[in-house]
XYZ file of N, CA and C in Angstrom:
366
model
N -31.461 -21.842 20.919
C -31.127 -20.892 19.889
C -30.671 -19.547 20.518
N -29.812 -18.862 19.790
C -29.351 -17.549 20.201
C -29.417 -16.645 18.969
N -29.935 -15.461 19.184
C -30.001 -14.417 18.149
C -29.129 -13.231 18.555
N -28.387 -12.719 17.581
C -27.474 -11.605 17.855
C -27.741 -10.497 16.857
N -27.845 -9.285 17.344
C -28.077 -8.138 16.451
C -27.099 -7.020 16.838
N -26.227 -6.687 15.912
C -25.220 -5.650 16.122
C -25.801 -4.265 15.776
N -25.270 -3.257 16.401
C -25.620 -1.874 16.106
C -24.479 -0.946 16.548
N -24.498 0.277 16.107
C -23.531 1.257 16.557
C -22.429 1.570 15.577
N -22.383 0.886 14.426
C -21.391 1.168 13.434
C -21.649 2.504 12.790
N -20.654 2.978 12.058
C -20.771 4.250 11.390
C -19.446 4.700 10.832
N -19.386 5.944 10.431
C -18.178 6.537 9.907
C -17.665 7.602 10.872
N -16.342 7.510 11.108
C -15.675 8.433 11.982
C -14.304 8.772 11.409
N -13.719 9.869 11.840
C -12.388 10.221 11.453
C -11.387 9.528 12.386
N -10.174 9.341 11.875
C -9.130 8.739 12.676
C -8.947 9.450 13.976
N -8.789 8.665 15.021
C -8.658 9.246 16.352
C -9.981 9.323 17.121
N -11.058 9.089 16.402
C -12.367 9.147 17.043
C -12.728 7.841 17.746
N -13.967 7.778 18.251
C -14.409 6.664 19.026
C -15.814 6.205 18.543
N -16.094 4.935 18.725
C -17.416 4.355 18.494
C -17.633 3.263 19.563
N -18.884 3.045 19.871
C -19.244 1.943 20.694
C -20.247 1.032 19.962
N -19.833 -0.223 19.736
C -20.709 -1.186 19.103
C -21.504 -1.933 20.178
N -22.724 -2.283 19.857
C -23.575 -3.030 20.719
C -24.025 -4.293 20.036
N -24.249 -5.328 20.807
C -24.749 -6.622 20.299
C -25.831 -7.065 21.236
N -27.068 -7.006 20.807
C -28.214 -7.482 21.601
C -28.363 -8.950 21.449
N -28.446 -9.655 22.561
C -28.472 -11.127 22.595
C -29.803 -11.563 23.114
N -30.391 -12.556 22.474
C -31.668 -13.155 22.916
C -31.680 -14.621 22.568
N -32.675 -15.342 23.153
C -32.817 -16.743 22.851
C -32.646 -17.590 24.089
N -33.160 -18.771 24.096
C -33.096 -19.675 25.228
C -31.653 -20.143 25.510
N -30.832 -20.241 24.478
C -29.472 -20.680 24.715
C -28.674 -19.710 25.561
N -28.951 -18.412 25.393
C -28.237 -17.386 26.186
C -28.586 -17.424 27.662
N -29.757 -17.824 27.988
C -30.166 -17.888 29.387
C -29.444 -18.960 30.211
N -28.723 -19.814 29.525
C -27.928 -20.845 30.133
C -26.790 -20.247 30.972
N -26.334 -19.087 30.647
C -25.369 -18.279 31.406
C -23.905 -18.692 31.297
N -23.660 -19.801 30.684
C -22.269 -20.196 30.363
C -21.993 -19.777 28.943
N -21.004 -18.908 28.752
C -20.820 -18.382 27.402
C -19.405 -17.908 27.146
N -19.075 -17.806 25.885
C -17.953 -17.063 25.391
C -18.466 -16.186 24.240
N -18.275 -14.920 24.354
C -18.745 -13.976 23.323
C -17.591 -13.186 22.812
N -17.691 -12.787 21.566
C -16.571 -12.059 20.983
C -16.988 -11.107 19.867
N -16.066 -10.250 19.535
C -16.165 -9.386 18.375
C -15.114 -9.811 17.358
N -15.566 -9.879 16.131
C -14.680 -10.222 14.999
C -14.873 -9.170 13.937
N -13.910 -9.087 13.018
C -14.057 -8.156 11.917
C -13.523 -8.804 10.647
N -14.129 -8.426 9.562
C -13.696 -8.962 8.273
C -13.915 -7.907 7.195
N -12.855 -7.523 6.536
C -12.938 -6.616 5.435
C -13.032 -7.407 4.151
N -13.583 -6.810 3.073
C -13.703 -7.510 1.807
C -12.388 -8.052 1.316
N -12.367 -9.332 0.957
C -11.154 -9.948 0.426
C -10.144 -10.355 1.470
N -10.470 -10.157 2.742
C -9.564 -10.504 3.817
C -10.166 -11.567 4.725
N -9.325 -12.234 5.468
C -9.788 -13.247 6.433
C -10.372 -12.598 7.664
N -11.273 -13.350 8.301
C -11.890 -12.871 9.514
C -10.867 -12.822 10.628
N -10.933 -11.780 11.415
C -9.963 -11.560 12.487
C -10.693 -11.495 13.815
N -10.195 -12.160 14.802
C -10.703 -12.024 16.194
C -10.235 -10.689 16.752
N -11.158 -9.929 17.273
C -10.850 -8.631 17.846
C -10.759 -8.672 19.358
N -11.799 -9.219 19.977
C -11.873 -9.237 21.430
C -12.820 -10.321 21.847
N -12.530 -10.934 23.003
C -13.302 -12.053 23.528
C -13.578 -11.815 25.002
N -14.768 -12.193 25.469
C -15.063 -12.190 26.900
C -15.862 -13.417 27.174
N -15.641 -14.059 28.338
C -16.446 -15.220 28.699
C -17.136 -14.995 30.039
N -17.935 -15.993 30.452
C -18.775 -15.844 31.616
C -17.957 -15.859 32.911
N -16.699 -16.202 32.854
C -15.793 -16.106 34.010
C -15.117 -14.742 34.138
N -15.412 -13.859 33.183
C -14.829 -12.530 33.156
C -13.489 -12.418 32.512
N -13.038 -13.478 31.850
C -11.754 -13.429 31.169
C -11.934 -12.737 29.825
N -10.921 -11.962 29.474
C -10.919 -11.283 28.160
C -9.605 -11.497 27.467
N -9.625 -11.344 26.155
C -8.418 -11.328 25.354
C -8.684 -10.410 24.147
N -7.560 -9.777 23.703
C -7.653 -8.806 22.635
C -6.601 -9.095 21.572
N -6.947 -8.764 20.358
C -5.960 -8.811 19.302
C -4.879 -7.768 19.583
N -3.628 -8.062 19.244
C -2.555 -7.146 19.473
C -2.830 -5.781 18.819
N -3.459 -5.803 17.665
C -3.711 -4.592 16.941
C -4.665 -3.620 17.614
N -5.462 -4.132 18.541
C -6.458 -3.274 19.201
C -6.229 -3.141 20.717
N -5.277 -3.890 21.230
C -5.062 -3.893 22.668
C -4.676 -2.470 23.129
N -5.330 -2.009 24.184
C -5.103 -0.695 24.725
C -5.996 0.376 24.129
N -6.668 0.034 23.005
C -7.567 0.964 22.378
C -9.034 0.526 22.472
N -9.270 -0.777 22.442
C -10.638 -1.310 22.490
C -10.911 -1.950 23.847
N -12.196 -1.968 24.191
C -12.565 -2.588 25.447
C -13.840 -3.346 25.254
N -13.868 -4.623 25.604
C -15.069 -5.464 25.486
C -15.713 -5.580 26.828
N -17.007 -5.533 26.889
C -17.756 -5.626 28.134
C -19.133 -6.177 27.849
N -19.800 -6.628 28.877
C -21.152 -7.145 28.695
C -22.009 -6.664 29.871
N -23.225 -6.281 29.550
C -24.206 -5.910 30.559
C -25.248 -7.051 30.559
N -25.123 -7.945 31.530
C -25.962 -9.109 31.562
C -27.481 -8.743 31.797
N -27.673 -7.695 32.571
C -29.060 -7.269 32.817
C -29.762 -6.844 31.552
N -29.005 -6.245 30.645
C -29.551 -5.783 29.393
C -29.333 -6.768 28.256
N -28.638 -7.900 28.516
C -28.331 -8.910 27.520
C -27.676 -8.271 26.326
N -26.683 -7.443 26.572
C -26.016 -6.691 25.532
C -24.493 -6.786 25.701
N -23.831 -7.101 24.604
C -22.379 -7.072 24.533
C -21.925 -5.760 23.901
N -20.831 -5.186 24.381
C -20.334 -3.926 23.845
C -18.879 -4.055 23.390
N -18.547 -3.218 22.461
C -17.152 -3.034 22.118
C -16.891 -1.510 22.015
N -16.211 -0.974 22.999
C -15.796 0.414 22.974
C -14.502 0.562 22.219
N -14.552 1.360 21.147
C -13.424 1.490 20.273
C -12.932 2.946 20.357
N -11.712 3.123 20.787
C -11.117 4.445 20.891
C -9.876 4.554 20.016
N -9.466 5.786 19.766
C -8.250 6.039 18.957
C -8.279 5.268 17.688
N -9.413 5.300 16.995
C -9.601 4.508 15.806
C -8.616 4.910 14.678
N -8.211 3.930 13.949
C -7.340 4.066 12.823
C -7.967 3.652 11.544
N -7.444 4.043 10.423
C -8.048 3.670 9.144
C -8.051 2.138 8.968
N -7.057 1.494 9.488
C -6.975 0.029 9.359
C -8.005 -0.704 10.201
N -8.740 0.030 11.040
C -9.854 -0.541 11.778
C -11.116 -0.669 10.918
N -11.108 -0.070 9.761
C -12.232 -0.124 8.860
C -12.565 -1.572 8.510
N -13.790 -1.992 8.742
C -14.158 -3.372 8.490
C -15.650 -3.514 8.851
N -16.155 -4.677 8.566
C -17.467 -5.076 9.065
C -17.204 -5.837 10.380
N -17.895 -5.444 11.440
C -17.672 -6.052 12.749
C -18.853 -6.930 13.066
N -18.549 -8.132 13.534
C -19.549 -9.127 13.897
C -19.413 -9.550 15.360
N -20.541 -9.754 16.023
C -20.478 -10.370 17.318
C -20.815 -11.858 17.162
N -20.319 -12.632 18.090
C -20.538 -14.082 18.045
C -20.731 -14.642 19.443
N -21.389 -15.770 19.487
C -21.719 -16.386 20.768
C -21.460 -17.919 20.744
N -20.944 -18.411 21.888
C -20.756 -19.817 22.066
C -21.184 -20.132 23.507
N -21.905 -21.201 23.687
C -22.386 -21.612 25.005
C -21.334 -22.165 25.916
N -20.115 -22.310 25.476
C -19.010 -22.859 26.276
C -18.190 -21.740 26.823
N -17.964 -21.729 28.101
C -17.146 -20.704 28.762
C -15.696 -20.732 28.357
N -15.198 -21.883 27.898
C -13.782 -22.041 27.599
C -13.356 -21.486 26.245
N -14.281 -20.915 25.516
C -13.968 -20.194 24.269
C -13.276 -21.047 23.246
N -14.013 -22.009 22.721
C -13.450 -22.870 21.678
C -13.283 -22.147 20.392
N -12.799 -22.849 19.401
C -12.443 -22.193 18.125
C -13.703 -21.941 17.269
N -14.776 -22.655 17.512
C -15.980 -22.474 16.756
C -17.062 -21.747 17.476
N -17.554 -20.644 16.895
C -18.696 -19.910 17.420
C -19.908 -20.215 16.529
N -20.925 -20.881 17.100
C -22.044 -21.329 16.265
C -23.017 -20.250 15.924
N -22.994 -19.109 16.668
C -24.005 -18.080 16.407
C -23.277 -16.778 16.099
N -23.836 -16.087 15.084
C -23.237 -14.859 14.604
C -24.307 -13.803 14.312
N -23.929 -12.580 14.506
C -24.800 -11.453 14.096
C -24.616 -11.172 12.631
N -25.360 -10.193 12.146
C -25.370 -9.849 10.731
C -24.204 -8.902 10.351
N -23.601 -8.308 11.348
C -22.495 -7.409 11.066
C -22.899 -5.968 11.047
N -21.986 -5.092 11.412
C -22.185 -3.651 11.340
C -20.909 -2.986 10.788
N -21.099 -2.065 9.866
C -19.952 -1.467 9.176
C -19.340 -0.356 10.018
N -18.016 -0.411 10.106
C -17.234 0.650 10.700
C -16.268 1.198 9.668
N -16.328 2.498 9.437
C -15.460 3.102 8.463
C -14.720 4.273 9.157
N -13.374 4.185 9.054
C -12.530 5.193 9.701
C -11.769 5.889 8.587
N -11.976 7.210 8.472
C -11.290 7.977 7.463
C -10.106 8.726 8.045
N -9.101 8.900 7.227
C -7.919 9.623 7.647
C -7.848 11.026 7.112
């Protein structure tokens, strides 16, 4: 099992920054082979992949956030981060972190956090 708890959301003005955190725990995470990611979903809209990182150090970003967001992980603290800079109003959403025990980052993430709200005002 893996448990994920997001934090760090809030309200900021356009152009500002936030850093989201995702605390990871559980026996499944100690396996060390993983793909983790940040996703966002606004009411009435489909879930969108924002950024992914795996245990090989590979990352990928949505075109809409590339160059503005940075995904990283501190394995010693068992915490995933999403540094968000130059925020835009369209970044407003609920952000979720997700975990998969496969390094190759399949389409299905079996574990999800509860989400944290990010609101960007213009």
